[in-house]
């Protein structure tokens, strides 16, 4: 297995992401510079099915990854010899796609004699705000809202994540996607719902705020989704009003649950949001207001770092190298080339199972 032998202070990490429907490659330096990156969405392939089809995703990753790695390395004018470690998402996610990325990373690590870093996709999201905001220090309160996850975490350091809350049923991104499907807005749904909501009245449709007011900060969105279904079926409302009212209900749930987390586990110096739903402007604005109310610093990564990307995976690799006190003379071995892809991989292994939340990690 390889060891890191680069002579400069800030290591360069090649990152690979393939856990869902984005194939992505990035080269990131430990000082926070994104040297080069590429991302290919599979929206067109999955759109006819209204969601991600795992087999199609895995095949598309396999076709695109190798040429993409070559292109990114070429754009950066670097060879594998210049890279200090190879990082790839090793889970959680759609296992076929994860395996494509991880196997490629293992092959590169072996061929170039560099350390392999098997990165938890959620850790990529959790640390991405520090790539965007160099002054963001640990600890921070993280709202991780994506298509597969909806969690509140106390991020205490690299590798130190305490899960304070998770969803007992659907993730918020999933609820956005289902609302989009019900309103026939196509896939992916989040941005489409956000766009339509701009034209609607957020107070027009009465919708529930599941778990609002409960002391434990967990989330639930299944009831909201069913209520949207009933509102659509009733034919009594404009689609834009349904979209706006759904978004409003979702945002109120987020704020209420974060208030509960702050009450039970706070205070925190900073509030951070990550994951695909963090791209939503109404969500961001509400979080910014909440942070101001509690005198917390607020960080939201730029949109391109919120949705799935490889820069966050490479950055998580940089963070791990830094945490390992990586240096030219410290022969950090990285993860085993036998590391097995994990369809499920909770960030906080100590977190207690929450009813209905098993598949969400
Ligand atoms: O983090 P991400 O790219 O992939 C996962 O790891 O799941 O998140 C994708 C999710 C999708 O459910 C998508 O609909 C949602 O993030 N999303 C949004 C917006 N952009 C993406 N949800 C609401 N508003 C948006 N603007
Ligand atoms: Zn993600």
PDB file of N, CA, C and O in Angstrom, residues 41 76 266:
ATOM      1  N   UNK A  41     -24.154  14.799 -14.441  1.00  0.00           N
ATOM      2  CA  UNK A  41     -25.412  14.378 -13.843  1.00  0.00           C
ATOM      3  C   UNK A  41     -26.051  13.321 -14.742  1.00  0.00           C
ATOM      4  O   UNK A  41     -25.856  13.317 -15.949  1.00  0.00           O
ATOM      5  N   UNK A  76      -5.706  19.914 -14.745  1.00  0.00           N
ATOM      6  CA  UNK A  76      -4.863  20.407 -13.647  1.00  0.00           C
ATOM      7  C   UNK A  76      -3.383  20.380 -14.031  1.00  0.00           C
ATOM      8  O   UNK A  76      -2.554  20.986 -13.350  1.00  0.00           O
ATOM      9  N   UNK A 266     -27.646  22.397  22.870  1.00  0.00           N
ATOM     10  CA  UNK A 266     -26.925  23.647  22.592  1.00  0.00           C
ATOM     11  C   UNK A 266     -26.274  24.213  23.819  1.00  0.00           C
ATOM     12  O   UNK A 266     -26.286  23.572  24.868  1.00  0.00           O
TER      13      UNK A 266
END
